[in-house]
């Protein structure tokens, strides 16, 4: 059973989310501000967090920043704001997905399932006889161990970042458009996906490149998309 923490100062929204997710067999824990959420995360084994942006004491953005200091669980941000700037802010601080209020409960359930499936794949251990290792230059992914290293040093990626990098590493030299990346990783139609993908690409560069502004591995092909440089 997956444990899902739902954090929103609107108790009716928390109760509604609990009803829909409980029907899917998930165990729901509830918090009503960011401080409560952090306390529960310290005590419980949480598999996914749904958190509102605007809350008293500690809002969702600052709470996500603190959580990402030591935890890579999937985080879905809720907000009544629909502007791209707010969505980018949520992704910038480490959220994996973003749902705008008012939202369809069925859509939220689908996004929860997608994030848990991706996280489970990210955290699972491989059972194959031969390790799945992808390398270029000093960049290496061991997909059985879900480990990324640069020049032998471990790199900590979120599940979304890992899956984007893995897609590109498996296809070194091939250019993927933003739409192709989004549809491959999020498994849904790429509508307005440019900012979402760009934010995650920037985060990956900051973690794997010595100079993210002059990347060695993750290259942009202007007007086309992104690729991992081949044969470095």
CSV table of C-alpha atoms in Angstrom, one decimal:
chain,number,residue,atom,x,y,z
A,1,UNK,CA,0.0,0.0,0.0
A,2,UNK,CA,1.3,3.4,-0.9
A,3,UNK,CA,1.2,6.2,1.6
A,4,UNK,CA,0.2,9.6,0.2
A,5,UNK,CA,0.4,12.8,2.2
A,6,UNK,CA,-2.1,15.5,1.2
A,7,UNK,CA,-1.4,19.0,2.4
A,8,UNK,CA,-3.8,21.9,1.9
A,9,UNK,CA,-5.3,24.5,4.3
A,10,UNK,CA,-8.7,23.9,2.7
A,11,UNK,CA,-10.0,20.9,4.7
A,12,UNK,CA,-12.8,20.2,2.2
A,13,UNK,CA,-10.2,19.8,-0.6
A,14,UNK,CA,-8.2,17.5,1.6
A,15,UNK,CA,-11.3,15.4,2.4
A,16,UNK,CA,-12.3,15.2,-1.3
A,17,UNK,CA,-8.8,14.1,-2.4
A,18,UNK,CA,-8.8,11.5,0.4
A,19,UNK,CA,-12.1,10.0,-0.8
A,20,UNK,CA,-10.9,9.6,-4.4
A,21,UNK,CA,-7.5,8.3,-3.5
A,22,UNK,CA,-8.7,5.9,-0.8
A,23,UNK,CA,-11.0,4.3,-3.4
A,24,UNK,CA,-7.8,3.4,-5.3
A,25,UNK,CA,-6.4,1.6,-2.3
A,26,UNK,CA,-4.0,4.3,-1.1
A,27,UNK,CA,-3.4,5.2,2.6
A,28,UNK,CA,-3.9,8.9,3.0
A,29,UNK,CA,-2.2,11.1,5.6
A,30,UNK,CA,-3.4,14.7,6.0
A,31,UNK,CA,-1.7,18.0,6.9
A,32,UNK,CA,-3.0,21.5,6.7
A,33,UNK,CA,0.2,23.6,6.4
A,34,UNK,CA,3.8,23.0,5.4
A,35,UNK,CA,5.1,22.6,9.0
A,36,UNK,CA,2.6,19.8,9.6
A,37,UNK,CA,3.6,18.1,6.4
A,38,UNK,CA,7.3,18.3,7.3
A,39,UNK,CA,6.6,16.7,10.7
A,40,UNK,CA,4.7,13.8,9.1
A,41,UNK,CA,7.5,13.2,6.6
A,42,UNK,CA,9.9,12.9,9.4
A,43,UNK,CA,7.8,10.2,11.1
A,44,UNK,CA,6.1,8.3,8.3
A,45,UNK,CA,7.2,6.5,5.1
A,46,UNK,CA,5.6,8.7,2.5
A,47,UNK,CA,5.5,7.6,-1.1
A,48,UNK,CA,4.0,10.8,-2.7
A,49,UNK,CA,3.1,14.3,-1.5
A,50,UNK,CA,0.3,16.5,-2.9
A,51,UNK,CA,0.8,20.0,-1.6
A,52,UNK,CA,-1.0,23.3,-2.0
A,53,UNK,CA,1.0,26.5,-2.8
A,54,UNK,CA,-0.8,29.1,-0.7
A,55,UNK,CA,-0.9,28.0,3.0
A,56,UNK,CA,-0.3,29.6,6.4
A,57,UNK,CA,2.9,29.2,8.5
A,58,UNK,CA,4.8,27.5,5.7
A,59,UNK,CA,3.6,27.6,2.1
A,60,UNK,CA,4.0,24.8,-0.5
A,61,UNK,CA,6.9,26.4,-2.3
A,62,UNK,CA,9.1,26.8,0.8
A,63,UNK,CA,8.0,23.4,2.1
A,64,UNK,CA,9.0,21.7,-1.2
A,65,UNK,CA,12.4,23.4,-1.1
A,66,UNK,CA,13.1,22.0,2.4
A,67,UNK,CA,11.8,18.5,1.4
A,68,UNK,CA,14.1,18.4,-1.6
A,69,UNK,CA,17.2,18.9,0.6
A,70,UNK,CA,17.0,15.3,1.6
A,71,UNK,CA,14.0,13.6,-0.1
A,72,UNK,CA,13.3,12.7,-3.7
A,73,UNK,CA,9.7,11.5,-3.4
A,74,UNK,CA,7.3,12.6,-6.1
A,75,UNK,CA,5.7,15.9,-5.3
A,76,UNK,CA,2.5,17.2,-7.0
A,77,UNK,CA,1.8,20.9,-6.4
A,78,UNK,CA,-1.7,22.3,-6.2
A,79,UNK,CA,-2.5,25.9,-6.9
A,80,UNK,CA,-5.4,28.1,-7.8
A,81,UNK,CA,-3.1,30.1,-10.0
A,82,UNK,CA,-2.8,29.1,-13.6
A,83,UNK,CA,0.0,31.4,-14.8
A,84,UNK,CA,3.1,29.8,-16.4
A,85,UNK,CA,5.2,31.7,-13.9
A,86,UNK,CA,3.7,29.9,-10.9
A,87,UNK,CA,4.0,26.5,-12.7
A,88,UNK,CA,7.7,27.2,-13.4
A,89,UNK,CA,8.3,28.3,-9.8
A,90,UNK,CA,6.8,25.0,-8.5
A,91,UNK,CA,9.0,23.0,-10.9
A,92,UNK,CA,12.0,25.1,-10.1
A,93,UNK,CA,11.9,24.2,-6.5
A,94,UNK,CA,11.7,20.5,-7.2
A,95,UNK,CA,8.1,19.6,-7.8
A,96,UNK,CA,7.5,16.7,-10.3
A,97,UNK,CA,4.0,17.8,-11.5
A,98,UNK,CA,1.6,20.6,-11.2
A,99,UNK,CA,-2.2,20.6,-11.0
A,100,UNK,CA,-4.3,23.8,-11.3
A,101,UNK,CA,-7.4,24.3,-9.2
A,102,UNK,CA,-10.2,23.6,-9.8
A,103,UNK,CA,-9.1,20.2,-11.0
A,104,UNK,CA,-10.8,17.0,-12.1
A,105,UNK,CA,-10.4,14.3,-9.4
A,106,UNK,CA,-9.9,11.7,-12.1
A,107,UNK,CA,-7.1,13.7,-13.6
A,108,UNK,CA,-5.4,14.0,-10.2
A,109,UNK,CA,-5.8,10.2,-9.6
A,110,UNK,CA,-4.2,9.6,-13.0
A,111,UNK,CA,-1.3,11.9,-12.2
A,112,UNK,CA,-0.8,10.2,-8.9
A,113,UNK,CA,-0.7,6.8,-10.5
A,114,UNK,CA,1.8,8.0,-13.1
A,115,UNK,CA,4.1,9.5,-10.6
A,116,UNK,CA,4.1,6.4,-8.3
A,117,UNK,CA,4.7,4.1,-11.3
A,118,UNK,CA,7.6,6.3,-12.4
A,119,UNK,CA,9.1,6.5,-8.9
A,120,UNK,CA,8.7,2.8,-8.4
A,121,UNK,CA,10.6,2.1,-11.6
A,122,UNK,CA,13.2,4.7,-10.5
A,123,UNK,CA,13.7,3.1,-7.1
A,124,UNK,CA,13.5,-0.5,-8.1
A,125,UNK,CA,16.5,-2.9,-8.4
A,126,UNK,CA,17.2,-4.7,-11.6
A,127,UNK,CA,17.1,-8.5,-11.8
A,128,UNK,CA,18.8,-9.0,-15.1
A,129,UNK,CA,22.0,-10.9,-15.5
A,130,UNK,CA,23.7,-8.0,-17.2
A,131,UNK,CA,23.7,-4.5,-15.8
A,132,UNK,CA,22.2,-1.9,-18.0
A,133,UNK,CA,25.0,0.7,-18.2
A,134,UNK,CA,25.1,3.8,-20.4
A,135,UNK,CA,28.2,5.9,-20.6
A,136,UNK,CA,29.6,8.9,-22.5
A,137,UNK,CA,32.8,10.6,-21.4
A,138,UNK,CA,32.7,10.8,-17.6
A,139,UNK,CA,28.9,10.6,-17.4
A,140,UNK,CA,27.5,7.1,-16.5
A,141,UNK,CA,24.1,5.7,-15.7
A,142,UNK,CA,23.7,2.3,-14.2
A,143,UNK,CA,20.0,1.7,-14.8
A,144,UNK,CA,19.8,-1.5,-12.7
A,145,UNK,CA,21.1,0.4,-9.6
A,146,UNK,CA,19.4,3.7,-10.7
A,147,UNK,CA,22.8,5.4,-10.2
A,148,UNK,CA,24.2,8.4,-12.0
A,149,UNK,CA,27.8,9.4,-11.7
A,150,UNK,CA,30.0,12.1,-13.3
A,151,UNK,CA,33.7,11.4,-13.2
A,152,UNK,CA,33.0,8.8,-10.5
A,153,UNK,CA,31.1,11.2,-8.3
A,154,UNK,CA,27.4,10.3,-7.5
A,155,UNK,CA,24.7,12.7,-8.8
A,156,UNK,CA,21.3,12.9,-7.1
A,157,UNK,CA,18.4,13.3,-9.6
A,158,UNK,CA,14.7,13.3,-9.1
A,159,UNK,CA,12.7,10.5,-10.9
A,160,UNK,CA,11.7,12.9,-13.7
A,161,UNK,CA,15.2,14.2,-14.2
A,162,UNK,CA,16.6,10.6,-14.2
A,163,UNK,CA,14.1,9.4,-16.8
A,164,UNK,CA,14.8,12.3,-19.1
A,165,UNK,CA,18.5,11.8,-18.8
A,166,UNK,CA,18.1,8.0,-19.3
A,167,UNK,CA,16.0,8.6,-22.5
A,168,UNK,CA,18.7,10.8,-23.9
A,169,UNK,CA,21.6,8.5,-22.8
A,170,UNK,CA,20.0,5.5,-24.4
A,171,UNK,CA,19.8,7.4,-27.7
A,172,UNK,CA,23.1,9.2,-27.7
A,173,UNK,CA,23.4,11.6,-30.7
A,174,UNK,CA,19.7,11.6,-31.4
A,175,UNK,CA,17.9,14.9,-31.1
A,176,UNK,CA,14.6,14.8,-29.2
A,177,UNK,CA,12.1,17.6,-29.5
A,178,UNK,CA,10.4,19.0,-26.4
A,179,UNK,CA,7.2,17.3,-27.4
A,180,UNK,CA,8.9,13.9,-27.8
A,181,UNK,CA,10.6,14.2,-24.4
A,182,UNK,CA,7.4,15.2,-22.7
A,183,UNK,CA,5.3,12.5,-24.3
A,184,UNK,CA,7.9,9.9,-23.5
A,185,UNK,CA,8.3,10.8,-19.8
A,186,UNK,CA,4.9,12.1,-18.9
A,187,UNK,CA,2.9,9.7,-21.1
A,188,UNK,CA,0.5,12.4,-22.2
A,189,UNK,CA,0.0,14.9,-25.1
A,190,UNK,CA,2.6,17.7,-25.0
A,191,UNK,CA,0.4,20.8,-24.8
A,192,UNK,CA,2.2,23.8,-23.4
A,193,UNK,CA,5.1,21.5,-22.4
A,194,UNK,CA,8.0,23.9,-23.3
A,195,UNK,CA,8.6,25.4,-19.9
A,196,UNK,CA,8.1,22.2,-18.1
A,197,UNK,CA,10.8,20.3,-20.1
A,198,UNK,CA,13.1,23.3,-20.1
A,199,UNK,CA,13.1,23.6,-16.3
A,200,UNK,CA,13.9,19.9,-15.9
A,201,UNK,CA,16.7,20.1,-18.5
A,202,UNK,CA,18.2,23.1,-16.7
A,203,UNK,CA,18.2,21.1,-13.4
A,204,UNK,CA,19.9,18.2,-15.0
A,205,UNK,CA,22.6,20.4,-16.5
A,206,UNK,CA,23.2,22.0,-13.1
A,207,UNK,CA,23.9,18.6,-11.7
A,208,UNK,CA,25.9,16.9,-14.4
A,209,UNK,CA,27.8,19.7,-16.1
A,210,UNK,CA,30.9,21.5,-14.8
A,211,UNK,CA,29.7,24.6,-16.6
A,212,UNK,CA,25.9,24.4,-17.2
A,213,UNK,CA,26.1,27.5,-19.5
A,214,UNK,CA,28.6,25.7,-21.7
A,215,UNK,CA,27.4,22.0,-21.4
A,216,UNK,CA,29.6,19.2,-22.4
A,217,UNK,CA,27.0,16.4,-22.4
A,218,UNK,CA,23.4,17.7,-22.6
A,219,UNK,CA,23.3,19.9,-25.8
A,220,UNK,CA,20.5,22.0,-27.2
A,221,UNK,CA,20.0,21.9,-31.0
A,222,UNK,CA,18.3,25.3,-31.5
A,223,UNK,CA,14.9,25.1,-32.9
A,224,UNK,CA,14.9,21.3,-32.8
A,225,UNK,CA,15.4,19.9,-29.3
A,226,UNK,CA,18.0,18.3,-27.0
A,227,UNK,CA,20.5,15.5,-27.2
A,228,UNK,CA,23.3,13.8,-25.4
A,229,UNK,CA,26.6,14.4,-27.3
A,230,UNK,CA,27.9,11.1,-28.7
A,231,UNK,CA,31.5,10.0,-28.7
A,232,UNK,CA,33.0,12.4,-26.2
